[in-house]
């Protein structure tokens, strides 16, 4: 008869200590993991608390005026520009990222050298500093294509930045879908395209949305790439107009040194916007996951 083994996370502390005496390496690993978790949570709490303490007292109605001037330094135009930038960048990056992942997982042959080249290229693009993307966007979109400093140029640049993240996370999500789902669909007479859009993609939606959430976080917090492509005009901008996002607005206020308190207040709003976007995306992911079950 096989001996029942109780998982270590279900043991009492006394039994755990006995186990750790026999395996001191496990105890050291436990200390390292626990210390890392405590440090991570402490740093996060400190940063959030610091921003809230220095920013909340300076949140005034004038900061949410529809027009910006040197007196109220309103962030409302920047909020509008941030939402516009996120929508435009996702409009460019999501279809290409998901489409590339579908090709790599569903259509490309295993062992294909092109697939490995694409994956290496995507991983390389992920590590390139944002200032390099900004310089490329300025030379190509702003100058070569004559788009000028505009929201469109900034969104196109950000789309290139977040494309590898969306592509790689979507690829991993598709790889996690069991092959029996595909085989069952084929066995019932469904074609390749119908199987992908009716079976595979709905199952992988939570993982795909995780990549989109990461992309949104990078878009909202980006400054260097947008300074060279979208500009820093503090007005609600159209697609072909120059405008600043919340991150650039906060950077500009802190750099000038005249509205440091308002910069902290902008940081609070930026933090709330990111939390709301992540929370909304997570809620949508849970709803879609429940709908597919």
mmCIF file of C-alpha atoms in Angstrom:
data_model
loop_
_atom_site.group_PDB
_atom_site.id
_atom_site.type_symbol
_atom_site.label_atom_id
_atom_site.label_comp_id
_atom_site.label_asym_id
_atom_site.label_seq_id
_atom_site.Cartn_x
_atom_site.Cartn_y
_atom_site.Cartn_z
ATOM 1 C CA UNK A 1 0.000 0.000 0.000
ATOM 2 C CA UNK A 2 1.158 3.499 -0.759
ATOM 3 C CA UNK A 3 1.954 5.679 2.228
ATOM 4 C CA UNK A 4 -0.129 8.852 2.480
ATOM 5 C CA UNK A 5 2.052 11.964 2.487
ATOM 6 C CA UNK A 6 0.603 15.132 3.982
ATOM 7 C CA UNK A 7 1.528 18.321 2.069
ATOM 8 C CA UNK A 8 3.812 20.604 4.057
ATOM 9 C CA UNK A 9 1.377 23.513 3.888
ATOM 10 C CA UNK A 10 -1.148 21.361 5.822
ATOM 11 C CA UNK A 11 1.262 20.417 8.622
ATOM 12 C CA UNK A 12 1.332 22.030 12.046
ATOM 13 C CA UNK A 13 4.214 24.353 12.964
ATOM 14 C CA UNK A 14 5.673 21.692 15.244
ATOM 15 C CA UNK A 15 5.760 19.125 12.435
ATOM 16 C CA UNK A 16 7.134 21.743 10.037
ATOM 17 C CA UNK A 17 10.019 22.519 12.382
ATOM 18 C CA UNK A 18 10.850 18.818 12.610
ATOM 19 C CA UNK A 19 10.843 18.641 8.844
ATOM 20 C CA UNK A 20 13.075 21.711 8.562
ATOM 21 C CA UNK A 21 15.580 20.190 11.022
ATOM 22 C CA UNK A 22 16.015 17.299 8.615
ATOM 23 C CA UNK A 23 16.221 19.648 5.635
ATOM 24 C CA UNK A 24 17.892 22.948 6.710
ATOM 25 C CA UNK A 25 18.071 24.099 3.105
ATOM 26 C CA UNK A 26 14.274 24.236 2.971
ATOM 27 C CA UNK A 27 14.218 26.395 6.098
ATOM 28 C CA UNK A 28 16.740 28.815 4.582
ATOM 29 C CA UNK A 29 14.650 28.988 1.410
ATOM 30 C CA UNK A 30 11.552 29.687 3.512
ATOM 31 C CA UNK A 31 13.331 32.581 5.246
ATOM 32 C CA UNK A 32 14.488 34.029 1.917
ATOM 33 C CA UNK A 33 11.036 33.787 0.347
ATOM 34 C CA UNK A 34 9.346 35.229 3.424
ATOM 35 C CA UNK A 35 11.848 38.080 3.657
ATOM 36 C CA UNK A 36 11.396 38.912 -0.026
ATOM 37 C CA UNK A 37 7.612 38.976 0.374
ATOM 38 C CA UNK A 38 7.810 41.238 3.432
ATOM 39 C CA UNK A 39 10.234 43.639 1.708
ATOM 40 C CA UNK A 40 8.041 43.799 -1.414
ATOM 41 C CA UNK A 41 4.867 44.532 0.545
ATOM 42 C CA UNK A 42 6.670 47.066 2.757
ATOM 43 C CA UNK A 43 8.059 48.988 -0.221
ATOM 44 C CA UNK A 44 4.650 49.000 -1.924
ATOM 45 C CA UNK A 45 2.857 50.215 1.208
ATOM 46 C CA UNK A 46 5.509 52.890 1.772
ATOM 47 C CA UNK A 47 5.296 54.214 -1.783
ATOM 48 C CA UNK A 48 1.500 54.284 -1.821
ATOM 49 C CA UNK A 49 1.365 55.854 1.644
ATOM 50 C CA UNK A 50 3.978 58.471 0.746
ATOM 51 C CA UNK A 51 2.051 59.487 -2.379
ATOM 52 C CA UNK A 52 -1.268 59.653 -0.548
ATOM 53 C CA UNK A 53 0.094 61.639 2.404
ATOM 54 C CA UNK A 54 1.778 64.224 0.183
ATOM 55 C CA UNK A 55 -0.880 64.347 -2.531
ATOM 56 C CA UNK A 56 -4.353 64.013 -1.028
ATOM 57 C CA UNK A 57 -4.240 67.330 0.932
ATOM 58 C CA UNK A 58 -3.652 69.243 -2.317
ATOM 59 C CA UNK A 59 -6.495 67.754 -4.344
ATOM 60 C CA UNK A 60 -8.643 70.773 -5.179
ATOM 61 C CA UNK A 61 -11.593 71.267 -7.543
ATOM 62 C CA UNK A 62 -9.485 73.636 -9.651
ATOM 63 C CA UNK A 63 -7.208 70.729 -10.561
ATOM 64 C CA UNK A 64 -10.126 69.166 -12.433
ATOM 65 C CA UNK A 65 -11.060 72.221 -14.478
ATOM 66 C CA UNK A 66 -11.593 71.641 -18.182
ATOM 67 C CA UNK A 67 -9.041 74.313 -19.085
ATOM 68 C CA UNK A 68 -5.402 74.509 -18.061
ATOM 69 C CA UNK A 69 -3.609 77.705 -17.057
ATOM 70 C CA UNK A 70 -0.652 78.691 -14.900
ATOM 71 C CA UNK A 71 -2.904 79.273 -11.889
ATOM 72 C CA UNK A 72 -4.938 76.092 -11.635
ATOM 73 C CA UNK A 73 -2.536 73.700 -13.525
ATOM 74 C CA UNK A 74 -5.570 71.503 -14.206
ATOM 75 C CA UNK A 75 -4.963 67.823 -14.850
ATOM 76 C CA UNK A 76 -8.301 67.197 -16.577
ATOM 77 C CA UNK A 77 -6.882 67.692 -20.100
ATOM 78 C CA UNK A 78 -4.120 65.231 -19.185
ATOM 79 C CA UNK A 79 -6.702 62.692 -17.980
ATOM 80 C CA UNK A 80 -8.581 62.969 -21.264
ATOM 81 C CA UNK A 81 -5.343 62.625 -23.221
ATOM 82 C CA UNK A 82 -4.346 59.580 -21.167
ATOM 83 C CA UNK A 83 -7.606 57.801 -21.980
ATOM 84 C CA UNK A 84 -7.226 58.715 -25.656
ATOM 85 C CA UNK A 85 -3.635 57.477 -25.694
ATOM 86 C CA UNK A 86 -4.569 54.152 -24.100
ATOM 87 C CA UNK A 87 -7.395 53.543 -26.583
ATOM 88 C CA UNK A 88 -5.280 54.446 -29.625
ATOM 89 C CA UNK A 89 -2.272 52.397 -28.525
ATOM 90 C CA UNK A 90 -4.426 49.339 -27.785
ATOM 91 C CA UNK A 91 -6.228 49.790 -31.106
ATOM 92 C CA UNK A 92 -2.865 49.415 -32.864
ATOM 93 C CA UNK A 93 -1.201 46.795 -30.667
ATOM 94 C CA UNK A 94 -3.920 44.343 -29.577
ATOM 95 C CA UNK A 95 -4.975 43.055 -33.049
ATOM 96 C CA UNK A 96 -1.373 42.622 -34.190
ATOM 97 C CA UNK A 97 -0.236 41.093 -30.899
ATOM 98 C CA UNK A 98 -3.067 38.578 -30.694
ATOM 99 C CA UNK A 99 -2.824 37.822 -34.415
ATOM 100 C CA UNK A 100 0.921 37.154 -34.199
ATOM 101 C CA UNK A 101 0.411 34.878 -31.186
ATOM 102 C CA UNK A 102 -2.308 32.920 -33.000
ATOM 103 C CA UNK A 103 0.024 32.376 -35.944
ATOM 104 C CA UNK A 104 2.918 31.252 -33.739
ATOM 105 C CA UNK A 105 0.812 28.769 -31.762
ATOM 106 C CA UNK A 106 -1.861 27.558 -34.174
ATOM 107 C CA UNK A 107 -0.393 27.825 -37.664
ATOM 108 C CA UNK A 108 3.414 27.830 -37.539
ATOM 109 C CA UNK A 109 5.094 24.430 -37.688
ATOM 110 C CA UNK A 110 6.921 23.251 -34.593
ATOM 111 C CA UNK A 111 10.652 23.834 -34.817
ATOM 112 C CA UNK A 112 10.200 26.586 -37.376
ATOM 113 C CA UNK A 113 13.224 28.894 -37.290
ATOM 114 C CA UNK A 114 11.029 31.885 -38.091
ATOM 115 C CA UNK A 115 9.055 31.271 -34.888
ATOM 116 C CA UNK A 116 12.214 31.251 -32.795
ATOM 117 C CA UNK A 117 13.404 34.417 -34.518
ATOM 118 C CA UNK A 118 10.115 36.180 -33.784
ATOM 119 C CA UNK A 119 10.230 35.126 -30.127
ATOM 120 C CA UNK A 120 13.812 36.272 -29.672
ATOM 121 C CA UNK A 121 12.993 39.569 -31.363
ATOM 122 C CA UNK A 122 9.974 40.103 -29.102
ATOM 123 C CA UNK A 123 12.013 39.410 -25.976
ATOM 124 C CA UNK A 124 14.710 41.780 -27.198
ATOM 125 C CA UNK A 125 12.182 44.552 -27.851
ATOM 126 C CA UNK A 126 10.857 44.140 -24.302
ATOM 127 C CA UNK A 127 14.236 45.109 -22.845
ATOM 128 C CA UNK A 128 14.899 48.183 -24.991
ATOM 129 C CA UNK A 129 14.798 51.461 -22.979
ATOM 130 C CA UNK A 130 11.772 53.634 -23.639
ATOM 131 C CA UNK A 131 13.951 56.600 -24.650
ATOM 132 C CA UNK A 132 15.112 54.568 -27.673
ATOM 133 C CA UNK A 133 11.496 54.052 -28.689
ATOM 134 C CA UNK A 134 10.941 57.783 -28.260
ATOM 135 C CA UNK A 135 13.843 58.667 -30.549
ATOM 136 C CA UNK A 136 12.665 56.137 -33.136
ATOM 137 C CA UNK A 137 9.113 57.506 -32.974
ATOM 138 C CA UNK A 138 10.390 61.067 -33.399
ATOM 139 C CA UNK A 139 12.519 60.163 -36.424
ATOM 140 C CA UNK A 140 9.958 57.898 -38.102
ATOM 141 C CA UNK A 141 6.429 58.955 -37.140
ATOM 142 C CA UNK A 142 7.007 62.626 -36.341
ATOM 143 C CA UNK A 143 9.579 63.467 -39.035
ATOM 144 C CA UNK A 144 9.520 60.853 -41.814
ATOM 145 C CA UNK A 145 5.728 60.384 -41.920
ATOM 146 C CA UNK A 146 5.102 64.092 -41.174
ATOM 147 C CA UNK A 147 2.659 63.350 -38.362
ATOM 148 C CA UNK A 148 4.316 65.976 -36.180
ATOM 149 C CA UNK A 149 4.038 65.963 -32.412
ATOM 150 C CA UNK A 150 0.649 64.311 -32.089
ATOM 151 C CA UNK A 151 -1.335 61.771 -30.119
ATOM 152 C CA UNK A 152 -1.230 59.486 -33.150
ATOM 153 C CA UNK A 153 2.573 59.502 -33.239
ATOM 154 C CA UNK A 154 2.729 58.816 -29.500
ATOM 155 C CA UNK A 155 0.171 56.001 -29.712
ATOM 156 C CA UNK A 156 1.985 54.343 -32.620
ATOM 157 C CA UNK A 157 5.242 54.469 -30.660
ATOM 158 C CA UNK A 158 3.626 53.019 -27.548
ATOM 159 C CA UNK A 159 1.969 50.323 -29.650
ATOM 160 C CA UNK A 160 5.416 49.111 -30.719
ATOM 161 C CA UNK A 161 6.549 49.189 -27.083
ATOM 162 C CA UNK A 162 3.694 47.067 -25.712
ATOM 163 C CA UNK A 163 3.312 44.770 -28.735
ATOM 164 C CA UNK A 164 5.879 42.204 -27.453
ATOM 165 C CA UNK A 165 4.162 42.046 -24.046
ATOM 166 C CA UNK A 166 0.741 41.391 -25.554
ATOM 167 C CA UNK A 167 2.121 38.901 -28.064
ATOM 168 C CA UNK A 168 4.112 36.847 -25.541
ATOM 169 C CA UNK A 169 1.375 36.710 -22.891
ATOM 170 C CA UNK A 170 -1.207 35.763 -25.516
ATOM 171 C CA UNK A 171 1.108 33.079 -26.834
ATOM 172 C CA UNK A 172 1.534 31.589 -23.361
ATOM 173 C CA UNK A 173 -2.224 31.750 -22.775
ATOM 174 C CA UNK A 174 -2.895 29.890 -26.034
ATOM 175 C CA UNK A 175 -0.273 27.265 -25.197
ATOM 176 C CA UNK A 176 -2.051 26.630 -21.874
ATOM 177 C CA UNK A 177 -5.262 25.633 -23.668
ATOM 178 C CA UNK A 178 -5.366 21.792 -23.625
ATOM 179 C CA UNK A 179 -5.046 20.113 -27.005
ATOM 180 C CA UNK A 180 -8.126 18.002 -26.206
ATOM 181 C CA UNK A 181 -10.250 21.137 -26.720
ATOM 182 C CA UNK A 182 -8.927 21.483 -30.257
ATOM 183 C CA UNK A 183 -9.229 17.763 -30.955
ATOM 184 C CA UNK A 184 -12.812 17.691 -29.688
ATOM 185 C CA UNK A 185 -13.718 20.649 -31.885
ATOM 186 C CA UNK A 186 -12.109 19.055 -34.940
ATOM 187 C CA UNK A 187 -13.865 15.783 -34.141
ATOM 188 C CA UNK A 188 -17.228 17.547 -34.228
ATOM 189 C CA UNK A 189 -16.467 18.868 -37.705
ATOM 190 C CA UNK A 190 -15.369 22.419 -36.892
ATOM 191 C CA UNK A 191 -12.703 23.990 -39.037
ATOM 192 C CA UNK A 192 -9.449 25.571 -37.959
ATOM 193 C CA UNK A 193 -10.743 29.141 -37.888
ATOM 194 C CA UNK A 194 -13.941 28.276 -36.025
ATOM 195 C CA UNK A 195 -11.969 26.257 -33.473
ATOM 196 C CA UNK A 196 -9.643 29.168 -32.790
ATOM 197 C CA UNK A 197 -12.345 31.812 -32.391
ATOM 198 C CA UNK A 198 -15.020 29.668 -30.714
ATOM 199 C CA UNK A 199 -12.947 27.369 -28.507
ATOM 200 C CA UNK A 200 -9.321 28.421 -28.080
ATOM 201 C CA UNK A 201 -9.567 32.201 -27.744
ATOM 202 C CA UNK A 202 -12.496 32.218 -25.253
ATOM 203 C CA UNK A 203 -10.594 29.758 -23.066
ATOM 204 C CA UNK A 204 -7.429 31.877 -23.208
ATOM 205 C CA UNK A 205 -9.157 35.219 -22.583
ATOM 206 C CA UNK A 206 -8.036 35.576 -18.914
ATOM 207 C CA UNK A 207 -4.386 35.203 -19.908
ATOM 208 C CA UNK A 208 -4.807 37.546 -22.864
ATOM 209 C CA UNK A 209 -6.384 40.205 -20.650
ATOM 210 C CA UNK A 210 -3.469 39.875 -18.235
ATOM 211 C CA UNK A 211 -1.127 40.944 -21.027
ATOM 212 C CA UNK A 212 -3.425 43.812 -21.979
ATOM 213 C CA UNK A 213 -3.492 44.976 -18.342
ATOM 214 C CA UNK A 214 0.310 45.014 -18.271
ATOM 215 C CA UNK A 215 0.311 46.963 -21.529
ATOM 216 C CA UNK A 216 -2.149 49.529 -20.156
ATOM 217 C CA UNK A 217 0.030 50.021 -17.090
ATOM 218 C CA UNK A 218 3.042 50.761 -19.252
ATOM 219 C CA UNK A 219 1.077 53.103 -21.510
ATOM 220 C CA UNK A 220 -0.318 55.104 -18.596
ATOM 221 C CA UNK A 221 3.046 55.446 -16.873
ATOM 222 C CA UNK A 222 5.182 56.213 -19.929
ATOM 223 C CA UNK A 223 6.903 59.598 -20.236
ATOM 224 C CA UNK A 224 10.186 59.454 -22.163
ATOM 225 C CA UNK A 225 8.746 58.035 -25.377
ATOM 226 C CA UNK A 226 5.805 60.450 -25.388
ATOM 227 C CA UNK A 227 7.840 63.599 -24.782
ATOM 228 C CA UNK A 228 9.549 63.045 -28.157
ATOM 229 C CA UNK A 229 6.411 62.029 -30.043
ATOM 230 C CA UNK A 230 3.220 63.392 -28.455
ATOM 231 C CA UNK A 231 4.716 66.564 -26.993
ATOM 232 C CA UNK A 232 3.843 68.369 -23.757
ATOM 233 C CA UNK A 233 1.004 70.737 -24.665
ATOM 234 C CA UNK A 234 -1.321 70.987 -21.643
ATOM 235 C CA UNK A 235 -4.609 70.877 -23.535
ATOM 236 C CA UNK A 236 -7.138 68.225 -24.483
ATOM 237 C CA UNK A 237 -5.758 67.049 -27.798
ATOM 238 C CA UNK A 238 -7.227 65.532 -30.929
ATOM 239 C CA UNK A 239 -5.646 62.616 -32.745
ATOM 240 C CA UNK A 240 -3.317 64.845 -34.776
ATOM 241 C CA UNK A 241 -2.701 67.404 -32.006
ATOM 242 C CA UNK A 242 0.058 67.561 -29.432
ATOM 243 C CA UNK A 243 -0.901 66.776 -25.846
ATOM 244 C CA UNK A 244 0.448 65.524 -22.532
ATOM 245 C CA UNK A 245 -0.700 62.505 -20.550
ATOM 246 C CA UNK A 246 -0.968 62.325 -16.755
ATOM 247 C CA UNK A 247 2.563 60.977 -16.377
ATOM 248 C CA UNK A 248 4.029 63.789 -18.495
ATOM 249 C CA UNK A 249 1.869 66.329 -16.668
ATOM 250 C CA UNK A 250 3.249 65.159 -13.324
ATOM 251 C CA UNK A 251 6.802 65.166 -14.672
ATOM 252 C CA UNK A 252 6.438 68.683 -16.089
ATOM 253 C CA UNK A 253 5.052 70.087 -12.832
ATOM 254 C CA UNK A 254 7.788 68.524 -10.727
ATOM 255 C CA UNK A 255 10.525 69.607 -13.160
ATOM 256 C CA UNK A 256 9.389 73.239 -13.120
ATOM 257 C CA UNK A 257 9.499 73.261 -9.312
ATOM 258 C CA UNK A 258 6.644 75.768 -9.052
ATOM 259 C CA UNK A 259 3.806 73.290 -8.486
ATOM 260 C CA UNK A 260 5.370 70.418 -6.557
ATOM 261 C CA UNK A 261 2.289 69.924 -4.392
ATOM 262 C CA UNK A 262 0.083 69.699 -7.476
ATOM 263 C CA UNK A 263 2.512 67.126 -8.889
ATOM 264 C CA UNK A 264 1.912 64.945 -5.826
ATOM 265 C CA UNK A 265 -1.836 65.397 -6.279
ATOM 266 C CA UNK A 266 -1.465 64.299 -9.902
ATOM 267 C CA UNK A 267 0.429 61.222 -8.705
ATOM 268 C CA UNK A 268 -2.541 60.310 -6.504
ATOM 269 C CA UNK A 269 -4.938 60.581 -9.441
ATOM 270 C CA UNK A 270 -2.547 58.594 -11.649
ATOM 271 C CA UNK A 271 -2.389 55.875 -9.006
ATOM 272 C CA UNK A 272 -6.194 55.775 -8.755
ATOM 273 C CA UNK A 273 -6.546 55.621 -12.557
ATOM 274 C CA UNK A 274 -4.149 52.657 -12.770
ATOM 275 C CA UNK A 275 -5.953 50.847 -9.943
ATOM 276 C CA UNK A 276 -9.334 51.458 -11.569
ATOM 277 C CA UNK A 277 -8.131 50.215 -14.951
ATOM 278 C CA UNK A 278 -6.563 47.099 -13.428
ATOM 279 C CA UNK A 279 -9.636 46.423 -11.296
ATOM 280 C CA UNK A 280 -12.005 46.857 -14.225
ATOM 281 C CA UNK A 281 -9.869 44.624 -16.444
ATOM 282 C CA UNK A 282 -9.702 41.937 -13.747
ATOM 283 C CA UNK A 283 -13.483 42.106 -13.321
ATOM 284 C CA UNK A 284 -14.002 41.690 -17.058
ATOM 285 C CA UNK A 285 -11.564 38.764 -17.077
ATOM 286 C CA UNK A 286 -13.464 37.010 -14.277
ATOM 287 C CA UNK A 287 -16.802 37.602 -16.010
ATOM 288 C CA UNK A 288 -15.523 36.229 -19.304
ATOM 289 C CA UNK A 289 -13.882 33.269 -17.586
ATOM 290 C CA UNK A 290 -17.139 32.454 -15.803
ATOM 291 C CA UNK A 291 -19.065 32.776 -19.070
ATOM 292 C CA UNK A 292 -16.809 30.258 -20.828
ATOM 293 C CA UNK A 293 -17.239 27.598 -18.138
#
